[in-house]
Short mmCIF file of C-alpha atoms and ligand atoms in Angstrom, two decimals:
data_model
loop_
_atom_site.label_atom_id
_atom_site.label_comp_id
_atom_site.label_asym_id
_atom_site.label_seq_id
_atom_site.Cartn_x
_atom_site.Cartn_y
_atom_site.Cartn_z
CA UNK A 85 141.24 70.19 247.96
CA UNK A 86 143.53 72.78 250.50
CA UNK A 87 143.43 76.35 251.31
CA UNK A 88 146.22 77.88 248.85
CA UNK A 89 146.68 80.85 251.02
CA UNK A 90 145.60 81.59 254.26
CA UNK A 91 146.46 85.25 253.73
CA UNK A 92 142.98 86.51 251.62
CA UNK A 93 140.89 84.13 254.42
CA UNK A 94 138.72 85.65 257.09
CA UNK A 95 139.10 84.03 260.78
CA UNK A 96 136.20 82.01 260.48
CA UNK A 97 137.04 80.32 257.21
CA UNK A 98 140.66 79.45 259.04
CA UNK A 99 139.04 78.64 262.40
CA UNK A 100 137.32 75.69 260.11
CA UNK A 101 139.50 74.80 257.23
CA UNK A 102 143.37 75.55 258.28
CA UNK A 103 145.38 72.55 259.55
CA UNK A 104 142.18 70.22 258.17
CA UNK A 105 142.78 69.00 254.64
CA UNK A 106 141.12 65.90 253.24
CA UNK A 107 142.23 62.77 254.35
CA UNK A 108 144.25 62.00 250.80
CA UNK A 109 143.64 58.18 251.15
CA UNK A 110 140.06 58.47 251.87
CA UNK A 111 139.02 61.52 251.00
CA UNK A 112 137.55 61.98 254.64
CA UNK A 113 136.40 65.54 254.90
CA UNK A 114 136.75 65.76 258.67
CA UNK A 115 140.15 64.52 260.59
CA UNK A 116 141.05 61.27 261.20
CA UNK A 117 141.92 60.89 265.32
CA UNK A 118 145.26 59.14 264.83
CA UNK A 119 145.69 57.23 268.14
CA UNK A 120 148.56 55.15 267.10
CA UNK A 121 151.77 56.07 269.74
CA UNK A 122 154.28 55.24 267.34
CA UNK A 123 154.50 54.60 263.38
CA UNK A 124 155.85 51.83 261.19
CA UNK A 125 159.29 53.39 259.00
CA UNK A 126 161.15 52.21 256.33
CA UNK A 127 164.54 53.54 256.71
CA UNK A 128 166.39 54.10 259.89
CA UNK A 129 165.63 56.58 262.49
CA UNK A 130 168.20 58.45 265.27
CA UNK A 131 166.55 57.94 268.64
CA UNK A 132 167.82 61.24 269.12
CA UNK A 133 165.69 64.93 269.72
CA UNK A 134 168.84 66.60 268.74
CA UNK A 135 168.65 65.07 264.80
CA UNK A 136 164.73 66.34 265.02
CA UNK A 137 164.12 67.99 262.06
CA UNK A 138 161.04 68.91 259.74
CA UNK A 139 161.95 65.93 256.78
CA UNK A 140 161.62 63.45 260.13
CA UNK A 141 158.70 61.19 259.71
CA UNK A 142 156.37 60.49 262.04
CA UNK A 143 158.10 57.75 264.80
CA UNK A 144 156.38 57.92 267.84
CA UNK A 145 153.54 60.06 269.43
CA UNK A 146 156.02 61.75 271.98
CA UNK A 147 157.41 63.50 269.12
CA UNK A 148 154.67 64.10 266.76
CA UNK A 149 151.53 63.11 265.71
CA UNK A 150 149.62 63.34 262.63
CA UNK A 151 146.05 64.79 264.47
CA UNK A 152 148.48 66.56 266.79
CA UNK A 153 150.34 68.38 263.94
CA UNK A 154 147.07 69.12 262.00
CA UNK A 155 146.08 71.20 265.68
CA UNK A 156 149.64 72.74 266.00
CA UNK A 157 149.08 74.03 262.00
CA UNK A 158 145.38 75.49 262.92
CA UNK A 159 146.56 77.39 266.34
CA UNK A 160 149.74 78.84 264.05
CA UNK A 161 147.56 80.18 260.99
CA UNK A 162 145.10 81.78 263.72
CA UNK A 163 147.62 83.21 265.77
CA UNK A 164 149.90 84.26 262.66
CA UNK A 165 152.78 82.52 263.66
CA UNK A 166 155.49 80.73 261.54
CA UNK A 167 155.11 77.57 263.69
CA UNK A 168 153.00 76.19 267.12
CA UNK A 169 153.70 73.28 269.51
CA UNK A 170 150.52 71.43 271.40
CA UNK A 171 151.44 69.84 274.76
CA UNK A 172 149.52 68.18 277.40
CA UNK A 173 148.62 71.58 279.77
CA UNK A 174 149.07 75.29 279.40
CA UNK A 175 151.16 74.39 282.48
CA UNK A 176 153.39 71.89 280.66
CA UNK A 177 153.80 74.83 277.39
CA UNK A 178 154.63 77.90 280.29
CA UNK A 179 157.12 75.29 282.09
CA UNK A 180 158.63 74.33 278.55
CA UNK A 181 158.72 77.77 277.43
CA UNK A 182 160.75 79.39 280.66
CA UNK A 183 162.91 76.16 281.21
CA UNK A 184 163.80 76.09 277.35
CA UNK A 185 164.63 79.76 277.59
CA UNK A 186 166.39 79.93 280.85
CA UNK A 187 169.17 79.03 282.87
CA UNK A 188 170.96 79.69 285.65
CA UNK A 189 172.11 83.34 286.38
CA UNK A 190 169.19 84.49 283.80
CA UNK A 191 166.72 86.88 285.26
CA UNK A 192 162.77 86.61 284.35
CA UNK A 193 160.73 89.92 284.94
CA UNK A 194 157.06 88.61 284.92
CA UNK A 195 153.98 90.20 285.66
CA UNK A 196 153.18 90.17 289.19
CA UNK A 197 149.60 88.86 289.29
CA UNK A 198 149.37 85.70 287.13
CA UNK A 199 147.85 82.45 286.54
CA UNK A 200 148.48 80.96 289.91
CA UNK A 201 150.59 77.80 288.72
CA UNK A 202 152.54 80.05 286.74
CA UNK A 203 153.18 82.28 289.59
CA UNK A 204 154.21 79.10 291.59
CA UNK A 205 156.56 77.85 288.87
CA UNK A 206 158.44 80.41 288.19
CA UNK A 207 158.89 81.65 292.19
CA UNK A 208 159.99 78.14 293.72
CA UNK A 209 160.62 76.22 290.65
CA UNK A 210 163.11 78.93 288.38
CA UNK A 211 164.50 80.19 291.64
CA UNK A 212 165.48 76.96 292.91
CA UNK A 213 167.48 76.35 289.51
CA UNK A 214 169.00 80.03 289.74
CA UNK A 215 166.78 81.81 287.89
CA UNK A 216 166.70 85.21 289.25
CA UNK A 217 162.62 86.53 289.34
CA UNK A 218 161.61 89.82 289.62
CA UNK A 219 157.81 90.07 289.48
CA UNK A 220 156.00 93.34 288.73
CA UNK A 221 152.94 95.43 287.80
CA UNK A 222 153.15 94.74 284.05
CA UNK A 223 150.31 97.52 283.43
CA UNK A 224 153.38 99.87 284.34
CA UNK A 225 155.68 100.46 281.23
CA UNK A 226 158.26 102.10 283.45
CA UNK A 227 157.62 99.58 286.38
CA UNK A 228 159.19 96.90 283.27
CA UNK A 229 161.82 99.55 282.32
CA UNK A 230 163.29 99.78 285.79
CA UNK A 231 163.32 95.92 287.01
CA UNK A 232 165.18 94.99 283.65
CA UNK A 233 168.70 94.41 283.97
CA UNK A 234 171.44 93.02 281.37
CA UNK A 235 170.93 89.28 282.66
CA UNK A 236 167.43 89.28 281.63
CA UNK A 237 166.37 87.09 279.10
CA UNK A 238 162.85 86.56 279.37
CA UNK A 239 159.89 89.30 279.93
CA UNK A 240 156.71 87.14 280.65
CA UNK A 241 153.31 89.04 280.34
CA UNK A 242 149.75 87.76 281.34
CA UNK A 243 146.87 89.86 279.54
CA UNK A 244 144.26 89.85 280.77
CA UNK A 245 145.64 88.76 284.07
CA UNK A 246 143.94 86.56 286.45
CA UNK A 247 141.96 87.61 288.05
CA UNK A 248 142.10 91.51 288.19
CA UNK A 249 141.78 91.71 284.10
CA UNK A 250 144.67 94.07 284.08
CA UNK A 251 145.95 94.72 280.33
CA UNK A 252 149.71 94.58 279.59
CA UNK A 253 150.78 96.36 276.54
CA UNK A 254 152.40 94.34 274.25
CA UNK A 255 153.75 96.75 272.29
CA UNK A 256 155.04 98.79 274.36
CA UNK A 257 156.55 95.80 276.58
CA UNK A 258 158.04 95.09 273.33
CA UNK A 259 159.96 98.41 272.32
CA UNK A 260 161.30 98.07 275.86
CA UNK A 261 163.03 94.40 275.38
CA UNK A 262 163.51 95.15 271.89
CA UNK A 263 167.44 94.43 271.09
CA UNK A 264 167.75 93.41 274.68
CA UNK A 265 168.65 89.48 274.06
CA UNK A 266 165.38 89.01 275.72
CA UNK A 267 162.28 87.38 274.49
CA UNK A 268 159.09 88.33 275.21
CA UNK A 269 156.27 85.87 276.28
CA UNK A 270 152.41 86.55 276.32
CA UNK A 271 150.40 84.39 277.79
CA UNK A 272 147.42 85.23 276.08
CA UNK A 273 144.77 82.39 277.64
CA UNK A 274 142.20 85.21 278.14
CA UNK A 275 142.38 86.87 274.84
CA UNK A 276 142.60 83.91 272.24
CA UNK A 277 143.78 84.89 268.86
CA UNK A 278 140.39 86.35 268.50
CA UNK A 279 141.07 89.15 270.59
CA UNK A 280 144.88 89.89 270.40
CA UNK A 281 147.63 88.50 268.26
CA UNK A 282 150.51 89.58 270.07
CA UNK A 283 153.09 87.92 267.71
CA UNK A 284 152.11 91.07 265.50
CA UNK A 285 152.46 93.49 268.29
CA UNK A 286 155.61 92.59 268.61
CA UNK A 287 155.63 89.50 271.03
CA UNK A 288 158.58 86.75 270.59
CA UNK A 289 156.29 83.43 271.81
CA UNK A 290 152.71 83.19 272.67
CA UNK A 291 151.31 80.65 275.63
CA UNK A 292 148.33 79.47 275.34
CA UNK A 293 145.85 76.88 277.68
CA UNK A 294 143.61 75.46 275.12
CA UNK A 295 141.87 73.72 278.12
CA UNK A 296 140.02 77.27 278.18
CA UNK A 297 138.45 79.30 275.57
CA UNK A 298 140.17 77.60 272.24
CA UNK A 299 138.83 74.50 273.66
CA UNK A 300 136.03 76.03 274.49
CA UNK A 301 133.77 73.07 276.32
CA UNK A 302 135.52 72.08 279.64
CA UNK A 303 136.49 67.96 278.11
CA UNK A 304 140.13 68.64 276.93
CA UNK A 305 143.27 69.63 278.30
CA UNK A 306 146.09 70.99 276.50
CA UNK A 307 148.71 74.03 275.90
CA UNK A 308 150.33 75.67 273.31
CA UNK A 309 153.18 77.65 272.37
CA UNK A 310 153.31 79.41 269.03
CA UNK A 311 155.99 81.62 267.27
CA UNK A 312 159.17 81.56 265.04
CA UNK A 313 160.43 77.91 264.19
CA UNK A 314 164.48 78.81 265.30
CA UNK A 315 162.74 79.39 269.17
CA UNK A 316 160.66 76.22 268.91
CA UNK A 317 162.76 73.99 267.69
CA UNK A 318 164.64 73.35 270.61
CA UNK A 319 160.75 73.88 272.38
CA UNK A 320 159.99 70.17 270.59
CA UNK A 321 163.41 68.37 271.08
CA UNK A 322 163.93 69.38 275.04
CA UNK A 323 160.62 69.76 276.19
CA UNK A 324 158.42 67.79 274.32
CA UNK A 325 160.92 64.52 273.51
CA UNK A 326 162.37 64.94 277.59
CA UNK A 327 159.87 66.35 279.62
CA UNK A 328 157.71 64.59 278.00
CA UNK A 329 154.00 67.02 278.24
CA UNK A 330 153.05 65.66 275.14
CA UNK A 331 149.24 66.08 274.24
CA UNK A 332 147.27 63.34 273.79
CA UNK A 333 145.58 62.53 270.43
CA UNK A 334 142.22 62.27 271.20
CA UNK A 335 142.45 66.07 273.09
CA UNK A 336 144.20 67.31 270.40
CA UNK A 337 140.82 66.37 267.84
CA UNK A 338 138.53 67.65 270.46
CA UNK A 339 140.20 70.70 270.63
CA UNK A 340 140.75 70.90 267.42
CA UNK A 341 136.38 70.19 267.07
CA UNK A 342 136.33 73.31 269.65
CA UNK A 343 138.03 75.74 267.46
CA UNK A 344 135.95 75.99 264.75
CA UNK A 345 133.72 77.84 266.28
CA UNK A 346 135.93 79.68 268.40
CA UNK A 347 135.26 83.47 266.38
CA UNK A 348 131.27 82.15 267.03
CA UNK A 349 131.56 81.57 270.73
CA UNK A 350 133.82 84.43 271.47
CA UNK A 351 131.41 86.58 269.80
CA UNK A 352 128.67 85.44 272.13
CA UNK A 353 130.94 85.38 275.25
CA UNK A 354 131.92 89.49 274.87
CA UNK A 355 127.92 89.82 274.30
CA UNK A 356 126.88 88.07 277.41
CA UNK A 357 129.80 89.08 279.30
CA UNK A 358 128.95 92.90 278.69
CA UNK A 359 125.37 91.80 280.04
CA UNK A 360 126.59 90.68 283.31
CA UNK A 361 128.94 93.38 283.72
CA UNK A 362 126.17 96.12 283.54
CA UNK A 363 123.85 94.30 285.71
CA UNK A 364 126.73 93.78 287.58
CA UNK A 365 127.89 97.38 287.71
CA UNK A 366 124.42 98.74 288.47
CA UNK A 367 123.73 96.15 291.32
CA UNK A 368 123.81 98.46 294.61
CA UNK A 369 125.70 95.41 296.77
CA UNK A 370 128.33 94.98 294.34
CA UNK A 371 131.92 97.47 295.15
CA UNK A 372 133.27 96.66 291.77
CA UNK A 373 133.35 94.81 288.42
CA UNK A 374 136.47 93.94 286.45
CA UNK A 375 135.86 94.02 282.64
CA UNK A 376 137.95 95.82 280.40
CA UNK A 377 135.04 96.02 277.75
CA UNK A 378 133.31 98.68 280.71
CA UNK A 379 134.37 102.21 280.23
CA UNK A 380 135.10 101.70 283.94
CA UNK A 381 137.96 99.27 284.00
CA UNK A 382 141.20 101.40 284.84
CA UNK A 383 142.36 100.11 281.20
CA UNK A 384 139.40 100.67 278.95
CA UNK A 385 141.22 102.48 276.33
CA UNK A 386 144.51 100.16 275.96
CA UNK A 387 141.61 97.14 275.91
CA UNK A 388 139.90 99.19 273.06
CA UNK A 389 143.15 99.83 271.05
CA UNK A 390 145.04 95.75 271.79
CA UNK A 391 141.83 93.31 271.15
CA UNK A 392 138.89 93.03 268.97
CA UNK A 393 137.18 91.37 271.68
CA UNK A 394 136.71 92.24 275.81
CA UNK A 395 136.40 88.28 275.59
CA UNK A 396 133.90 86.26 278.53
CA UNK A 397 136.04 86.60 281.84
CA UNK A 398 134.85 89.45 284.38
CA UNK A 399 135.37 89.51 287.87
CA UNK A 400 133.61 91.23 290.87
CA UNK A 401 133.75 92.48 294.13
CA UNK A 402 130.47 92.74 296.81
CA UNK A 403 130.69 92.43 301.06
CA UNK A 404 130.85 89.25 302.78
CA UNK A 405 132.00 87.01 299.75
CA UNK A 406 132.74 83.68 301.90
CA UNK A 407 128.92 84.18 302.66
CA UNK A 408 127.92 85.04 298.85
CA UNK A 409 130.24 82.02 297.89
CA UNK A 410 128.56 79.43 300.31
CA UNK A 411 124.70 80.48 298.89
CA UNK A 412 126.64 79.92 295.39
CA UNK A 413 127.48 76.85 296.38
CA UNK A 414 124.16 75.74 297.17
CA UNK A 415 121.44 77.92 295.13
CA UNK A 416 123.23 78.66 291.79
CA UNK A 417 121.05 76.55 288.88
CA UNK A 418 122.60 77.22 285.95
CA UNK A 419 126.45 78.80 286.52
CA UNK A 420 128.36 75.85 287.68
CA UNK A 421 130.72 76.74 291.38
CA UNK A 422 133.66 76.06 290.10
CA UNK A 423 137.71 76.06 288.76
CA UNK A 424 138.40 77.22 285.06
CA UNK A 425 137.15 79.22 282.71
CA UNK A 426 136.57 79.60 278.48
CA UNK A 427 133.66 76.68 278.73
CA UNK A 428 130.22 77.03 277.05
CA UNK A 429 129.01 76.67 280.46
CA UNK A 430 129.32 79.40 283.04
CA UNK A 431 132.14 79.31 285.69
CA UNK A 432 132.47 81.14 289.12
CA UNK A 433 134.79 81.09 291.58
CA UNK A 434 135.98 83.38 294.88
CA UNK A 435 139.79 83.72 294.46
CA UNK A 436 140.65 84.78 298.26
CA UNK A 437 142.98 87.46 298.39
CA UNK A 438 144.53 86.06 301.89
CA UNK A 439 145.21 82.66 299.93
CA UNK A 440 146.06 84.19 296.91
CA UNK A 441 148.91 87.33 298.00
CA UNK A 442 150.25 84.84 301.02
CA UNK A 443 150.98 81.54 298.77
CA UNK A 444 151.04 82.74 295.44
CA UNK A 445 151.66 86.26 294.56
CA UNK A 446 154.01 86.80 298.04
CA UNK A 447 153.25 90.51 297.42
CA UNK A 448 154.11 93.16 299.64
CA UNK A 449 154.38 96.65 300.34
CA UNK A 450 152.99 99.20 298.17
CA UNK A 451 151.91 96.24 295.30
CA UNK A 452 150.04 94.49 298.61
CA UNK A 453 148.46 97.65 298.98
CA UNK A 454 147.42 97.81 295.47
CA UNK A 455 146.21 94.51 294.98
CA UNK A 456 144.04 94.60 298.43
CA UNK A 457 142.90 97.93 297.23
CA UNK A 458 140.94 96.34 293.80
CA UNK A 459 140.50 93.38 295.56
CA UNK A 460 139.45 93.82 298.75
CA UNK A 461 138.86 90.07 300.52
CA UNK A 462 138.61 88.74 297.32
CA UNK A 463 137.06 88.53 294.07
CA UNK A 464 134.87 86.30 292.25
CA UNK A 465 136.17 85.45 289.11
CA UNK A 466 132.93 84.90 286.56
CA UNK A 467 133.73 82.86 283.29
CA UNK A 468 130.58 84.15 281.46
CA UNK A 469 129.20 81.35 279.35
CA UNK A 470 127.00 80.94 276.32
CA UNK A 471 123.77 80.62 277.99
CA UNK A 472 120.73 83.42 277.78
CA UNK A 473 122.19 85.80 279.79
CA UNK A 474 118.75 87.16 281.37
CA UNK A 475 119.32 83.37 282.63
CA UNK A 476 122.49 84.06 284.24
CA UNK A 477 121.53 86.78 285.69
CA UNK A 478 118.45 85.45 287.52
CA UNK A 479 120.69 82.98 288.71
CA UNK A 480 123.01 85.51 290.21
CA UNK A 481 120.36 87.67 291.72
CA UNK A 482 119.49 84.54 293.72
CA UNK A 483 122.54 84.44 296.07
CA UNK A 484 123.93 88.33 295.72
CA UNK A 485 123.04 89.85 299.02
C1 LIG B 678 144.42 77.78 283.00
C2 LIG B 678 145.53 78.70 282.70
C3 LIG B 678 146.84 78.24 282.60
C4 LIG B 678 147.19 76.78 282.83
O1 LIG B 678 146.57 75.98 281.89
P1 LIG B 678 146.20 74.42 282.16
O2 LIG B 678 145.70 73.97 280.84
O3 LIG B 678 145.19 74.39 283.26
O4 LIG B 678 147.48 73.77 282.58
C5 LIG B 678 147.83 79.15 282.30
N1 LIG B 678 147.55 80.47 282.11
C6 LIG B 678 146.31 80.94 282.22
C7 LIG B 678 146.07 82.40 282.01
C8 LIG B 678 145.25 80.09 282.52
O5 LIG B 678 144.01 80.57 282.63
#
């Protein structure tokens, strides 16, 4: 028993059935977690990524794995892609992708506000190697047009961003690089493939951090990368067989657990996230909310036309937020103070603007402006959950001011 075609399927079928076939020894109807780290042959194997191919058998867990693989197939049928790779982090797929991708005297134009790491990484880490980075406003079209050059070979988008929910377009990012030499990257943490699959807009590789919503409950880590096999291929043999970011098994199941009910959750995420943001929105204290499902958000109509779902993050602006964050701290019952986002549970956090612009944005001039402008001191980034929401919003009425 296997899915002939994944074509005729609707996303919730695949979100449960692709990638997980039978066992065909057992007849086990959900996966076996494979923990082994490396595989008995019978004919001789290079030690060599460079002789990687798709006939290779399984060797050793660095290279592939059977749970891992069964994951890897799952994320590529959801996100439409010919082929995916799982590794450890979404930090260890975005370092893979952009040190696969690029070498010296390349140029990267990436979106100015990002996930912070990213923003790190590809500031100190690509410059340091000779990468030349430009970072701008991806929301801008001809902001993208202007900074690209002949050297560049990479255009790296984050939609929604962190943690302003700005909205890239894809497609047109992607006329713009089109015939360029230049690939174009989505990381597309916030969206999942239930939103936005940006492969069909156009994209060349999508990122993913399954420790967030494709996960879903806040116990795995991991990353992905998914797109044509000729651009992963040297994805597995370099960074997964050197760098070694290789996911773990057991992740890889749990993850793979998570997805299937992925469409489910993100269903309920854009319902209660809509909540919040209209309390939110209505709440006299509160300067402004961030969701690009509110008619509101600078980007409402670019949201409405590039994902089928606004998707659980939100963020928010009110007076005094070290003060709001310390009551958080201590009187919040049910929305957890913390890191991350994507869980079942809610998530809050005050991203400080100081902290933020100063050690990882190193914005200035007019885009300083801009950013303090939405902003303000900072924001608190709200990872709406799956719990009642008239609960979640009792518990934020108890520390607004
Ligand atoms: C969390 C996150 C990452 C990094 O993923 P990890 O799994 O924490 O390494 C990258 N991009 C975005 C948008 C994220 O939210």
């Amino acid at each position: 028993m296997a899915l002939n075609s994944t074509a005729d399927k609707g996303i919730q079928t695949l979100s449960i059935h692709a990638g997980e076939d039978p066992d065909p020894t057992t007849g086990a109807s959900a996966p076996n977690l494979v923990m082994s780290s490396t595989f008995v042959v019978d004919e001789e194997i290079s030690f060599s990524a460079n002789n990687l191919d798709a006939e290779t058998p399984f060797v050793y867990t660095r290279w592939d794995n059977p749970t891992t693989q069964q994951l890897e197939h799952k994320l590529a049928v959801l996100e439409q892609a010919e082929a995916c790779i799982a590794f450890a982090s979404g930090m260890a797929a975005s370092s893979a992708v952009m040190l696969a991708h690029l070498s010296q005297g390349d140029h990267l134009v990436i979106s100015n506000t990002t996930y912070p790491g990213t923003a790190e990484f590809a500031r100190e880490t690509l410059t340091r190697l000779g990468v030349e980075v430009s970072p701008v406003d991806t929301t801008d079209l001809q902001a993208i047009a202007d900074a690209t050059r002949d050297n560049t070979r990479m255009l790296w988008l984050e939609t929604p961003s962190n943690p302003l929910l700005r909205i890239a377009d894809i497609r047109g990012a992607a006329n713009i690089v089109r015939e360029r030499n230049c690939l174009l990257v989505v990381d597309s943490t916030f969206a999942t493939p239930i939103a936005t699959r940006p492969l069909a807009l156009g994209a060349d590789l999508v990122v993913h951090s399954l420790t967030k919503y494709i996960g879903g409950h806040g116990d795995a880590m991991g990353g992905a990368v998914c797109g044509r096999q000729a651009l992963l291929g040297p994805l597995r043999g370099e960074a997964l067989v050197h760098y070694g970011g290789v996911i773990s098994p057991f992740n890889a199941w749990l993850i793979m657990r998570g997805m299937a009910t992925l469409p489910l959750r993100m269903r309920c995420h854009q319902q209660n996230a809509l909540d919040l943001a209209n309390f939110l929105q209505s709440h006299d204290k509160i300067e402004r909310v961030f969701y690009p499902g509110l008619e509101s958000h600078p980007q409402h109509d670019l949201a409405c036309t590039q994902m089928d779902n606004f998707s659980g993050m939100l963020s928010f602006r009110c007076r005094d937020p070290k003060a709001v964050a310390q009551r958080m701290m201590q009187r919040l019952e049910v929305i957890h103070y913390a890191v991350s986002l994507g869980h079942h549970r809610s998530l809050v956090y005050l991203m400080q603007t100081e902290d933020l612009v100063a050690s990882s944005y190193r914005l200035e001039g007019d885009e300083l402006d801009k950013y303090r402008d939405s902003a303000g001191e900072g924001l608190f980034r709200l990872s709406v959950g799956l719990e009642d929401s008239a609960d979640l919003i009792r518990d934020l009425q108890r520390v607004l001011p």
